CSV table of C-alpha atoms in Angstrom, one decimal:
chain,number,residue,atom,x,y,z
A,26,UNK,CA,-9.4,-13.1,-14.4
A,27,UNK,CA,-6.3,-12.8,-11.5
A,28,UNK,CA,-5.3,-9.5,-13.7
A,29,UNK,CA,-8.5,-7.9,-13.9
A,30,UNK,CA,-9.9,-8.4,-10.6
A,31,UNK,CA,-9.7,-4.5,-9.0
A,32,UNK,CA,-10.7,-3.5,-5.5
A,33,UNK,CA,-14.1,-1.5,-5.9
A,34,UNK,CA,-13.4,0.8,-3.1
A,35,UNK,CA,-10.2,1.5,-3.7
A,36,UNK,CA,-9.7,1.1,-7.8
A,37,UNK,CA,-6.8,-0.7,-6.7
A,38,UNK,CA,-5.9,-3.9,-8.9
A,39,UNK,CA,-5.9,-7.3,-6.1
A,40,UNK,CA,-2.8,-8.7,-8.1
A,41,UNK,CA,-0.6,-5.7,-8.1
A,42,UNK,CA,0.7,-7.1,-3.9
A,43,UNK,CA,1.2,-10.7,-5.9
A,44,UNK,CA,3.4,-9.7,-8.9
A,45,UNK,CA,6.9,-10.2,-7.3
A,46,UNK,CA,8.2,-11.8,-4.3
A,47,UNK,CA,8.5,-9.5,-0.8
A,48,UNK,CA,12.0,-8.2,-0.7
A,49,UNK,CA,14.8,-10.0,1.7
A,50,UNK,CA,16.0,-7.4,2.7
A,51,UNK,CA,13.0,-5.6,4.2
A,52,UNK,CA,11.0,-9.4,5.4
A,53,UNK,CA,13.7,-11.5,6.4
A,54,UNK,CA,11.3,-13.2,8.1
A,55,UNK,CA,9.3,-14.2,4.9
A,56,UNK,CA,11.7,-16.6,4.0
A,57,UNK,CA,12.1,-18.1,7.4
A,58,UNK,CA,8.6,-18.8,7.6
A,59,UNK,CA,7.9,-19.7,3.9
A,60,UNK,CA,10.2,-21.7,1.9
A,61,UNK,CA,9.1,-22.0,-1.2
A,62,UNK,CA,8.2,-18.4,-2.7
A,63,UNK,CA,6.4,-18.1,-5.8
A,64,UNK,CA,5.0,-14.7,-7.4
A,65,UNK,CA,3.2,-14.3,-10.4
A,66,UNK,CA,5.8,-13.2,-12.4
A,67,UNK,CA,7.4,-16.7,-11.6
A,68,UNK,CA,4.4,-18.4,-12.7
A,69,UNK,CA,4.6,-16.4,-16.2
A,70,UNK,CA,7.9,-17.6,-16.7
A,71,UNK,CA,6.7,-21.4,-16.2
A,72,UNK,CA,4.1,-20.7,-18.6
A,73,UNK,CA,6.6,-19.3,-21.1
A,74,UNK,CA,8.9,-21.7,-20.5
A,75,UNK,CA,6.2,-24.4,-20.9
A,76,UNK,CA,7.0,-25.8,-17.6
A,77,UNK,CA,3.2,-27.1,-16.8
A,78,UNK,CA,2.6,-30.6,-17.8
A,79,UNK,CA,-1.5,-29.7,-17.3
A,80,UNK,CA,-3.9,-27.4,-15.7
A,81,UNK,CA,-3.4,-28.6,-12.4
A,82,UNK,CA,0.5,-28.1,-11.8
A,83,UNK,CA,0.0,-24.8,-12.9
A,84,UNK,CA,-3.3,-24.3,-10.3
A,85,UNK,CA,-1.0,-26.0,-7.6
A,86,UNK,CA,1.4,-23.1,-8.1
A,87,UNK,CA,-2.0,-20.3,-7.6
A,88,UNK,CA,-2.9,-22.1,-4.8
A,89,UNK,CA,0.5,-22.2,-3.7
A,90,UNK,CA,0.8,-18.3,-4.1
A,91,UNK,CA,-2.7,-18.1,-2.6
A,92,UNK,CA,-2.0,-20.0,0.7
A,93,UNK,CA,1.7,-18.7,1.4
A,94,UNK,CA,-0.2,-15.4,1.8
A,95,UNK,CA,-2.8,-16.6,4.2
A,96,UNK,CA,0.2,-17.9,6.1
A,97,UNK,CA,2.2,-15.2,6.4
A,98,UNK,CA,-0.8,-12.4,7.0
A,99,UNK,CA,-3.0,-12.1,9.4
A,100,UNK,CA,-6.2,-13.0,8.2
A,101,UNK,CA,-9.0,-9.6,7.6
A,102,UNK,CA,-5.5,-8.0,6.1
A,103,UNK,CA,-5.6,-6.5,2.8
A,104,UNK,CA,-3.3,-9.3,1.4
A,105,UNK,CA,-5.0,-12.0,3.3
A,106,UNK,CA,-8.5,-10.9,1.5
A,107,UNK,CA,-6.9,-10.2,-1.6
A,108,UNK,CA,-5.9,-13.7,-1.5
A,109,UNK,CA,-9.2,-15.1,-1.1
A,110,UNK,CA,-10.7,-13.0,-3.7
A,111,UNK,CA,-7.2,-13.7,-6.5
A,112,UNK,CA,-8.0,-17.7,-5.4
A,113,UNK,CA,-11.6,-17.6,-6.2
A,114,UNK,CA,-11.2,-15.4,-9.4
A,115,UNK,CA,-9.1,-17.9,-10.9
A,116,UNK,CA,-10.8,-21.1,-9.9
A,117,UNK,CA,-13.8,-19.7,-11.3
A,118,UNK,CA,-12.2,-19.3,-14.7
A,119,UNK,CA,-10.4,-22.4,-14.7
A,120,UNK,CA,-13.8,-24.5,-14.3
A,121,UNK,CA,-15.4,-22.7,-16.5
A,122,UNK,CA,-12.0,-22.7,-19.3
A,123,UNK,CA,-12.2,-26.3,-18.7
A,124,UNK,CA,-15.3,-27.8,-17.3
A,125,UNK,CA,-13.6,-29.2,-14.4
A,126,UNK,CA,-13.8,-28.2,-11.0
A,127,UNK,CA,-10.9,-26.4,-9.6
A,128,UNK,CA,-12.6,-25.2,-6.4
A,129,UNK,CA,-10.4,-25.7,-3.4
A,130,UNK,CA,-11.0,-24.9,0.2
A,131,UNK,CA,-9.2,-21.4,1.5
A,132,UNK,CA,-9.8,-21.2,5.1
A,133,UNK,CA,-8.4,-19.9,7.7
A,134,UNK,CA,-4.7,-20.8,7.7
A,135,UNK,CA,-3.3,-21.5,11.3
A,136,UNK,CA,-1.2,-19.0,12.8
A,137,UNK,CA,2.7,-19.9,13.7
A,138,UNK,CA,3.4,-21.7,16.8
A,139,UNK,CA,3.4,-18.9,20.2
A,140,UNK,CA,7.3,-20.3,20.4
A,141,UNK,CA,7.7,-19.4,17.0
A,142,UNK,CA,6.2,-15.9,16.6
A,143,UNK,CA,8.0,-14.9,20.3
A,144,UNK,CA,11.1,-16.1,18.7
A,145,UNK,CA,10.8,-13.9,15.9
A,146,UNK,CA,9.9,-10.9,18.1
A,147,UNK,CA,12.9,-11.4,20.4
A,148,UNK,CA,15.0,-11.7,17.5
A,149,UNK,CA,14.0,-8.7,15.9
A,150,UNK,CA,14.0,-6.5,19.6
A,151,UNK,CA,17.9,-8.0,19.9
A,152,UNK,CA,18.8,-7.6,16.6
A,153,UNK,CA,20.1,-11.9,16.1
A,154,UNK,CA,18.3,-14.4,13.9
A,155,UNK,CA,16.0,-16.8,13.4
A,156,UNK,CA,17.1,-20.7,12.4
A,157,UNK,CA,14.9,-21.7,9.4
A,158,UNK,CA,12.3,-24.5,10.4
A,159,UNK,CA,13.7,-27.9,8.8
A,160,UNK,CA,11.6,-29.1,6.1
A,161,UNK,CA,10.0,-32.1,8.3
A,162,UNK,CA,9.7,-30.4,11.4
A,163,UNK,CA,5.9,-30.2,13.1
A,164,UNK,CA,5.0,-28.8,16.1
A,165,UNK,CA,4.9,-29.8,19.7
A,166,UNK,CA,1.7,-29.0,21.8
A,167,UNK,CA,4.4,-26.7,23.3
A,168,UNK,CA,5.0,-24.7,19.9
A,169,UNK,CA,8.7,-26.0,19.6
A,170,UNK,CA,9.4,-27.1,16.2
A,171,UNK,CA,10.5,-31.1,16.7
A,172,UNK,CA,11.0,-33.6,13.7
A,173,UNK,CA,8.8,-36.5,15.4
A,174,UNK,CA,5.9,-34.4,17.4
A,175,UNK,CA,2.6,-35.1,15.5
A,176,UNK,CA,1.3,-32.3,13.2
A,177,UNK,CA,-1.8,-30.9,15.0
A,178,UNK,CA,-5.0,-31.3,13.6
A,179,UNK,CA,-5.4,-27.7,13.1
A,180,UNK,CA,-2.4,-26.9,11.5
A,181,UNK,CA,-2.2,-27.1,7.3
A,182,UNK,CA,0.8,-28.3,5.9
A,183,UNK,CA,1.2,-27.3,2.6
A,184,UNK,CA,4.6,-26.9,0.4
A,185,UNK,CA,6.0,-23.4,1.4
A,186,UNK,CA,5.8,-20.5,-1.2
A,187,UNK,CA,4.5,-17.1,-1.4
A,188,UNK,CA,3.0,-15.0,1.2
A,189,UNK,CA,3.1,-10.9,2.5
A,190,UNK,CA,3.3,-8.9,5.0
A,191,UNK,CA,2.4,-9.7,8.8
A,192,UNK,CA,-0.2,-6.4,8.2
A,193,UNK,CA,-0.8,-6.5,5.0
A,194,UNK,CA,0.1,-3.4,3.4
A,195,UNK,CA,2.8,-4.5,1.1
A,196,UNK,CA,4.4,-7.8,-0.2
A,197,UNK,CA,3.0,-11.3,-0.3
């Protein structure tokens, strides 16, 4: 279903973006802000490698895939949408393969922290770099990453994987 769903307008395949993971050298930043990537090509070799107890570790990697990408893109981008329409593609075929419902919410995913996204344009301007966020950081009211500030309640946290391009033209 992932595979075969194709763009109409453009005749363009929605998985082709998802296939492998955005390259270090050209989105440094991806791997800053995600920390857990996952393409499909990833998620083949788990299924190969019979690495999914049941149909629900190897959705949670999808959905995985799916909301890394709403992370990193802005949302009406062509990878943010593509997303959306890879996400409900293959929850539709996994209720239907198994009579379960696999529908999960998509949303919109909440941007970065103002602090964050200035300190990722100031780093690319002056040419220094970004720390990676710790694990259990969350965000102050301020946007400053801080271990013990409580996670707002419109920020999703969700285990860090695979995402794209800030404007979605290539990538994750």
């Amino acid at each position: 279903a992932v595979e075969a769903s194709v763009d109409p307008e453009y005749g363009r395949r929605h998985c082709d973006l998802f296939l492998d993971l955005p390259s270090k050298r050209d989105y440094p930043d991806y791997y800053v802000i995600i920390r857990q990537p996952i393409a499909m090509k990833t998620i083949r070799r788990n299924v190969k490698a019979h690495r999914y107890a049941n149909v629900t570790d190897f959705h949670r990697d999808w959905k995985l895939m799916f909301d890394n990408a709403r992370t990193y893109n802005e949302e009406g981008s062509m990878v943010y949408d593509d997303a959306c329409v890879l996400q409900r593609a293959l929850e539709a075929t996994l209720s239907e393969k198994t009579g379960e419902n696999f529908t999960t919410p998509m949303g919109t995913q909440s941007p970065l922290p103002a602090a964050f996204s200035a300190a990722l344009q100031q780093s690319a301007a002056s040419g220094t770099s970004v720390a990676p966020i710790s694990p259990g950081a969350t965000f102050a009211s301020n946007g400053v990453a801080s271990p013990t500030a409580p996670v707002p309640a419109d920020m999703h946290v969700r285990p860090p994987g695979f995402g794209g391009t800030p404007n979605g033209t290539s990538g994750h």
